[in-house]
Amino acid sequence: MIKFFNYLVKILIPISLVILINFLIDKRALINQNYIKSFEKSLRKMDLSVYFNIPERKLAKIRIEKFNNSSFKNMITGSSRVMMIGKNTNHKVFNLGMSNFTINDFLYISELINNSSIAIDTFILGIDPILFNENSTLDQWKNFHNDLNLGKLRRFVSIKYLMQNVSFPNYSNWDGNKNDYVKFSDGSIRYHINDREQEVNSTIENQIVKNLENYKFINTELYNLFINKLNKINANKIILILNPYNPIIYNELIELFPILQKVEDRILLLKNEKIIIIGSFNPYNISLSKYDFIDQVHLNKNGIKKAYSMIQSPIRSSDVQ
């Protein structure tokens, strides 16, 4: 019995230690918010070189709470395709872009904005075709919530997560290095040099196909819910940006997934005195070439300048802090 007890102790002590370290640091903010709050506090003061996987939705929640105390009047959100809009592209805007943005992300953010009594001059939303896809399997939006599940609990006994938590440095004051992945103080980013200078393949990426397959009709309920929430946002002006695709894949993409044109046509119907529509899923409509992209979906700095040329001051500003 004593031997069994000693054996049990030898097993439980290292497991408990792993759980404790993962909980105390918890870079993904699964339970403990202290690390991401510290990161957000640093971000308000300076641009940061980042070396860890930022929990984008947990960060967005914290940053929305700080919006009224910032110097910003304009806000942009959407998928990773809008995350570069900001300091590096000469736009003065509070960036809340996040990877794999879906209708659920928009619904959650719009509620946060309304519940926080935020007053916005111009609200900008990047539109991707997947927005009204009821069959989307993307579920990163669930990371907004702090509820525990089996998957999160497993992370705390994970050696892999332990190694992520104890690896340093995680971020530092950006020193101007042109190669780094940078998170600017306005929330926008600049991708790492390896991502900015990659060779673009003409074969449509699997994730793009997965996002659009079995997507033939716009879900009317989602569309109407979207309109309802959009109109409730406390902003003087709303700009919807149709995020373009790289010409290297567009012709094949629109042939495979005609839903792209259906979504664009439906979004264009929303244009009114308050809502402005710019851009197009079709890169040829806004004179973009393959040289305006860093990959199949993300514009480079020159491409952003072309696609966002209709956005007027004060969103475009040479007086970027």
Short mmCIF file of C-alpha atoms in Angstrom, two decimals:
data_model
loop_
_atom_site.label_atom_id
_atom_site.label_comp_id
_atom_site.label_asym_id
_atom_site.label_seq_id
_atom_site.Cartn_x
_atom_site.Cartn_y
_atom_site.Cartn_z
CA MET A 1 0.00 0.00 0.00
CA ILE A 2 2.83 2.40 0.91
CA LYS A 3 4.60 1.59 -2.35
CA PHE A 4 1.44 2.31 -4.29
CA PHE A 5 1.00 5.61 -2.41
CA ASN A 6 4.61 6.63 -3.16
CA TYR A 7 4.10 5.69 -6.81
CA LEU A 8 0.93 7.79 -6.92
CA VAL A 9 2.70 10.78 -5.39
CA LYS A 10 5.52 10.53 -7.94
CA ILE A 11 2.95 10.71 -10.72
CA LEU A 12 0.72 13.41 -9.24
CA ILE A 13 3.47 15.86 -8.29
CA PRO A 14 4.77 16.47 -11.84
CA ILE A 15 1.23 16.52 -13.25
CA SER A 16 0.19 19.05 -10.60
CA LEU A 17 3.26 21.14 -11.37
CA VAL A 18 2.40 21.19 -15.09
CA ILE A 19 -1.19 22.21 -14.31
CA LEU A 20 -0.03 24.94 -11.92
CA ILE A 21 2.47 26.50 -14.36
CA ASN A 22 -0.02 26.37 -17.23
CA PHE A 23 -2.66 28.03 -15.08
CA LEU A 24 -0.37 30.76 -13.71
CA ILE A 25 0.93 31.81 -17.15
CA ASP A 26 -1.88 30.69 -19.49
CA LYS A 27 -0.82 32.62 -22.60
CA ARG A 28 -3.99 31.58 -24.43
CA ALA A 29 -6.07 33.13 -21.61
CA LEU A 30 -8.13 29.95 -21.30
CA ILE A 31 -8.89 30.75 -17.65
CA ASN A 32 -6.31 33.20 -16.35
CA GLN A 33 -6.51 36.63 -18.06
CA ASN A 34 -3.46 38.18 -16.36
CA TYR A 35 -0.96 37.50 -19.15
CA ILE A 36 -3.11 38.89 -21.98
CA LYS A 37 -4.07 41.89 -19.83
CA SER A 38 -0.40 42.62 -19.30
CA PHE A 39 0.18 42.32 -23.05
CA GLU A 40 -2.71 44.72 -23.77
CA LYS A 41 -1.34 47.24 -21.30
CA SER A 42 2.05 47.17 -23.03
CA LEU A 43 0.39 47.44 -26.44
CA ARG A 44 -1.35 50.67 -25.47
CA LYS A 45 2.05 52.23 -24.85
CA MET A 46 4.14 50.92 -27.73
CA ASP A 47 4.40 48.81 -30.90
CA LEU A 48 5.47 45.26 -30.12
CA SER A 49 7.44 42.52 -31.83
CA VAL A 50 5.44 39.39 -31.04
CA TYR A 51 6.74 35.84 -30.70
CA PHE A 52 3.69 33.99 -29.37
CA ASN A 53 0.24 33.07 -30.64
CA ILE A 54 -1.99 35.93 -29.47
CA PRO A 55 -5.48 34.94 -28.25
CA GLU A 56 -7.07 37.50 -30.58
CA ARG A 57 -10.63 37.35 -29.26
CA LYS A 58 -9.65 37.62 -25.61
CA LEU A 59 -7.48 40.61 -26.54
CA ALA A 60 -10.33 42.19 -28.54
CA LYS A 61 -12.68 42.00 -25.53
CA ILE A 62 -10.18 43.85 -23.36
CA ARG A 63 -9.40 46.45 -26.02
CA ILE A 64 -13.07 47.27 -26.67
CA GLU A 65 -13.43 48.15 -23.00
CA LYS A 66 -10.56 50.64 -23.40
CA PHE A 67 -11.84 52.26 -26.63
CA ASN A 68 -13.49 55.30 -25.03
CA ASN A 69 -10.25 56.07 -23.21
CA SER A 70 -8.21 55.98 -26.42
CA SER A 71 -7.59 58.76 -28.94
CA PHE A 72 -9.37 56.82 -31.70
CA LYS A 73 -12.74 57.69 -33.22
CA ASN A 74 -12.77 55.03 -35.93
CA MET A 75 -12.88 51.25 -35.63
CA ILE A 76 -12.28 48.40 -38.07
CA THR A 77 -12.98 44.71 -37.61
CA GLY A 78 -13.20 41.63 -39.78
CA SER A 79 -10.95 38.73 -40.71
CA SER A 80 -7.15 38.65 -40.96
CA ARG A 81 -7.62 40.41 -44.30
CA VAL A 82 -8.19 43.72 -42.46
CA MET A 83 -5.59 43.22 -39.75
CA MET A 84 -2.91 45.18 -41.63
CA ILE A 85 -5.04 48.35 -41.80
CA GLY A 86 -3.57 50.96 -39.47
CA LYS A 87 -0.23 52.50 -38.69
CA ASN A 88 1.73 50.68 -41.36
CA THR A 89 -0.79 51.64 -44.08
CA ASN A 90 -1.30 55.23 -42.93
CA HIS A 91 -4.83 54.79 -41.56
CA LYS A 92 -5.79 56.14 -38.15
CA VAL A 93 -8.14 53.42 -36.94
CA PHE A 94 -8.66 51.15 -33.92
CA ASN A 95 -8.11 47.68 -35.39
CA LEU A 96 -10.04 44.69 -34.03
CA GLY A 97 -9.35 42.30 -36.91
CA MET A 98 -9.04 38.59 -36.10
CA SER A 99 -8.34 35.36 -37.94
CA ASN A 100 -11.25 33.31 -39.31
CA PHE A 101 -13.88 35.98 -38.65
CA THR A 102 -17.46 34.73 -38.97
CA ILE A 103 -20.97 36.06 -38.40
CA ASN A 104 -20.73 34.89 -34.78
CA ASP A 105 -17.68 37.10 -34.25
CA PHE A 106 -19.55 40.06 -35.68
CA LEU A 107 -22.60 39.40 -33.50
CA TYR A 108 -20.46 39.14 -30.38
CA ILE A 109 -18.42 42.28 -31.15
CA SER A 110 -21.51 44.32 -32.02
CA GLU A 111 -23.01 43.35 -28.65
CA LEU A 112 -19.80 44.32 -26.85
CA ILE A 113 -19.80 47.69 -28.61
CA ASN A 114 -23.44 48.39 -27.79
CA ASN A 115 -23.15 47.22 -24.18
CA SER A 116 -20.05 49.36 -23.65
CA SER A 117 -21.81 52.53 -24.84
CA ILE A 118 -19.06 53.15 -27.37
CA ALA A 119 -19.50 56.11 -29.70
CA ILE A 120 -17.77 55.62 -33.04
CA ASP A 121 -17.34 58.10 -35.85
CA THR A 122 -16.69 55.54 -38.60
CA PHE A 123 -17.19 51.79 -38.17
CA ILE A 124 -15.46 49.71 -40.85
CA LEU A 125 -16.24 46.03 -41.42
CA GLY A 126 -14.35 43.71 -43.75
CA ILE A 127 -16.77 41.43 -45.59
CA ASP A 128 -15.83 37.88 -46.58
CA PRO A 129 -18.23 35.57 -48.48
CA ILE A 130 -18.27 33.11 -45.59
CA LEU A 131 -20.18 35.64 -43.47
CA PHE A 132 -23.60 34.16 -44.32
CA ASN A 133 -22.55 30.51 -44.57
CA GLU A 134 -24.66 28.62 -42.04
CA ASN A 135 -22.54 25.51 -42.63
CA SER A 136 -19.26 27.12 -41.63
CA THR A 137 -17.12 24.92 -39.37
CA LEU A 138 -15.02 27.83 -38.12
CA ASP A 139 -15.51 28.07 -34.37
CA GLN A 140 -12.77 30.37 -33.09
CA TRP A 141 -15.55 32.77 -32.05
CA LYS A 142 -16.11 30.47 -29.06
CA ASN A 143 -12.84 31.79 -27.64
CA PHE A 144 -14.68 34.97 -26.66
CA HIS A 145 -16.23 32.93 -23.86
CA ASN A 146 -14.50 31.88 -20.66
CA ASP A 147 -16.52 28.71 -20.15
CA LEU A 148 -14.56 25.53 -19.51
CA ASN A 149 -14.78 22.45 -21.68
CA LEU A 150 -12.84 19.21 -21.99
CA GLY A 151 -10.58 20.61 -24.70
CA LYS A 152 -9.51 23.55 -22.53
CA LEU A 153 -8.95 21.35 -19.50
CA ARG A 154 -6.70 19.06 -21.54
CA ARG A 155 -4.51 22.05 -22.35
CA PHE A 156 -3.61 22.44 -18.69
CA VAL A 157 -2.10 18.95 -18.49
CA SER A 158 -0.43 19.34 -21.88
CA ILE A 159 3.36 19.32 -22.04
CA LYS A 160 3.11 21.12 -25.38
CA TYR A 161 1.15 23.96 -23.76
CA LEU A 162 3.65 23.98 -20.91
CA MET A 163 6.51 24.49 -23.38
CA GLN A 164 4.58 27.36 -25.00
CA ASN A 165 4.01 28.97 -21.63
CA VAL A 166 7.60 28.77 -20.43
CA SER A 167 9.19 29.91 -23.71
CA PHE A 168 10.52 33.49 -23.62
CA PRO A 169 10.68 36.19 -24.86
CA ASN A 170 7.06 36.44 -26.01
CA TYR A 171 7.03 40.07 -27.05
CA SER A 172 9.27 43.08 -26.85
CA ASN A 173 9.32 46.74 -27.77
CA TRP A 174 9.61 46.84 -31.58
CA ASP A 175 12.98 48.29 -32.49
CA GLY A 176 12.18 48.89 -36.16
CA ASN A 177 13.34 45.46 -37.34
CA LYS A 178 11.88 45.00 -40.83
CA ASN A 179 11.61 41.22 -40.49
CA ASP A 180 9.51 40.88 -37.32
CA TYR A 181 5.83 40.13 -36.88
CA VAL A 182 4.66 43.41 -35.37
CA LYS A 183 1.54 44.25 -33.40
CA PHE A 184 1.09 48.00 -33.55
CA SER A 185 -0.44 49.97 -30.70
CA ASP A 186 -3.60 50.58 -32.76
CA GLY A 187 -4.14 46.80 -32.97
CA SER A 188 -3.04 46.43 -36.60
CA ILE A 189 -0.21 44.12 -37.61
CA ARG A 190 2.63 43.68 -40.05
CA TYR A 191 3.30 40.09 -41.02
CA HIS A 192 6.70 38.45 -40.61
CA ILE A 193 9.04 38.81 -43.57
CA ASN A 194 8.60 35.12 -44.43
CA ASP A 195 4.86 35.65 -44.89
CA ARG A 196 5.28 38.88 -46.83
CA GLU A 197 7.75 37.45 -49.34
CA GLN A 198 6.36 33.96 -49.96
CA GLU A 199 5.76 32.56 -53.42
CA VAL A 200 2.04 32.48 -54.21
CA ASN A 201 0.68 29.20 -55.54
CA SER A 202 -2.10 29.21 -58.15
CA THR A 203 -3.76 26.13 -56.66
CA ILE A 204 -6.61 27.26 -54.43
CA GLU A 205 -5.75 26.67 -50.78
CA ASN A 206 -7.67 23.96 -48.96
CA GLN A 207 -8.96 26.34 -46.30
CA ILE A 208 -10.53 28.61 -48.92
CA VAL A 209 -12.28 25.63 -50.49
CA LYS A 210 -13.41 24.35 -47.11
CA ASN A 211 -14.90 27.75 -46.24
CA LEU A 212 -16.96 27.82 -49.44
CA GLU A 213 -17.87 24.22 -50.23
CA ASN A 214 -21.55 23.26 -49.87
CA TYR A 215 -22.32 26.98 -49.71
CA LYS A 216 -24.84 27.68 -52.44
CA PHE A 217 -27.38 30.00 -50.85
CA ILE A 218 -27.29 32.95 -48.49
CA ASN A 219 -28.98 32.18 -45.21
CA THR A 220 -31.76 34.77 -45.08
CA GLU A 221 -32.04 34.59 -41.30
CA LEU A 222 -28.33 35.32 -40.87
CA TYR A 223 -28.48 38.11 -43.45
CA ASN A 224 -31.41 39.82 -41.71
CA LEU A 225 -29.77 39.39 -38.31
CA PHE A 226 -26.60 40.94 -39.71
CA ILE A 227 -28.53 43.98 -40.98
CA ASN A 228 -30.31 44.37 -37.66
CA LYS A 229 -27.08 44.33 -35.64
CA LEU A 230 -25.25 46.54 -38.14
CA ASN A 231 -27.91 49.24 -37.90
CA LYS A 232 -27.72 49.21 -34.10
CA ILE A 233 -24.01 50.06 -33.99
CA ASN A 234 -23.58 53.57 -32.60
CA ALA A 235 -21.57 55.07 -35.46
CA ASN A 236 -22.01 58.16 -37.61
CA LYS A 237 -20.90 56.25 -40.70
CA ILE A 238 -20.41 52.61 -41.64
CA ILE A 239 -18.06 51.35 -44.34
CA LEU A 240 -18.35 47.77 -45.60
CA ILE A 241 -15.29 46.52 -47.44
CA LEU A 242 -15.62 43.60 -49.84
CA ASN A 243 -12.27 41.85 -49.42
CA PRO A 244 -10.79 40.94 -52.84
CA TYR A 245 -9.16 37.67 -53.87
CA ASN A 246 -5.87 37.32 -55.70
CA PRO A 247 -6.37 37.31 -59.50
CA ILE A 248 -4.21 34.20 -59.60
CA ILE A 249 -7.13 32.18 -58.20
CA TYR A 250 -10.21 34.35 -58.75
CA ASN A 251 -11.38 33.06 -62.15
CA GLU A 252 -11.32 29.46 -60.98
CA LEU A 253 -12.79 30.41 -57.61
CA ILE A 254 -15.85 32.22 -58.99
CA GLU A 255 -16.50 29.33 -61.37
CA LEU A 256 -16.41 26.82 -58.52
CA PHE A 257 -18.29 29.01 -56.06
CA PRO A 258 -20.76 31.43 -57.69
CA ILE A 259 -21.96 32.26 -54.18
CA LEU A 260 -19.23 34.92 -54.15
CA GLN A 261 -21.17 37.05 -56.61
CA LYS A 262 -24.45 36.42 -54.78
CA VAL A 263 -22.97 37.68 -51.50
CA GLU A 264 -21.45 40.73 -53.17
CA ASP A 265 -24.75 41.62 -54.85
CA ARG A 266 -26.59 41.27 -51.55
CA ILE A 267 -24.10 43.47 -49.71
CA LEU A 268 -24.37 46.16 -52.40
CA LEU A 269 -28.10 46.39 -51.62
CA LEU A 270 -27.22 47.79 -48.18
CA LYS A 271 -25.78 51.01 -49.57
CA ASN A 272 -27.56 54.10 -48.22
CA GLU A 273 -26.79 57.54 -46.76
CA LYS A 274 -25.07 56.00 -43.73
CA ILE A 275 -23.57 52.83 -45.20
CA ILE A 276 -20.80 53.04 -47.79
CA ILE A 277 -19.67 49.99 -49.78
CA ILE A 278 -16.16 49.77 -51.22
CA GLY A 279 -14.01 47.05 -52.76
CA SER A 280 -15.07 43.85 -54.50
CA PHE A 281 -14.38 40.14 -54.21
CA ASN A 282 -13.44 40.44 -57.89
CA PRO A 283 -9.91 41.95 -58.02
CA TYR A 284 -10.38 43.08 -61.60
CA ASN A 285 -13.17 45.44 -60.54
CA ILE A 286 -10.68 47.47 -58.52
CA SER A 287 -7.64 47.11 -60.80
CA LEU A 288 -5.66 44.73 -58.60
CA SER A 289 -2.96 42.40 -59.90
CA LYS A 290 -1.20 39.42 -58.35
CA TYR A 291 1.57 41.80 -57.33
CA ASP A 292 -0.83 43.51 -54.90
CA PHE A 293 -1.10 40.39 -52.70
CA ILE A 294 1.20 38.56 -50.31
CA ASP A 295 -0.80 35.34 -50.76
CA GLN A 296 -4.14 34.24 -52.18
CA VAL A 297 -6.28 36.46 -49.97
CA HIS A 298 -4.17 39.07 -48.16
CA LEU A 299 -3.31 42.38 -49.79
CA ASN A 300 0.15 43.86 -49.46
CA LYS A 301 0.72 47.51 -48.60
CA ASN A 302 0.37 48.66 -52.21
CA GLY A 303 -2.78 46.59 -52.69
CA ILE A 304 -4.32 48.11 -49.57
CA LYS A 305 -3.59 51.56 -50.90
CA LYS A 306 -5.53 50.74 -54.08
CA ALA A 307 -8.44 48.90 -52.47
CA TYR A 308 -8.92 51.44 -49.70
CA SER A 309 -8.41 54.55 -51.85
CA MET A 310 -12.07 55.53 -51.47
CA ILE A 311 -11.73 55.88 -47.71
CA GLN A 312 -11.32 59.56 -47.06
CA SER A 313 -9.84 61.57 -44.21
CA PRO A 314 -9.90 61.32 -41.21
CA ILE A 315 -9.55 57.54 -41.64
CA ARG A 316 -6.62 58.12 -43.94
CA SER A 317 -4.14 60.21 -42.07
CA SER A 318 -0.52 61.23 -42.35
CA ASP A 319 -0.75 62.11 -38.68
CA VAL A 320 -0.64 58.53 -37.49
CA GLN A 321 0.50 58.18 -33.90
#
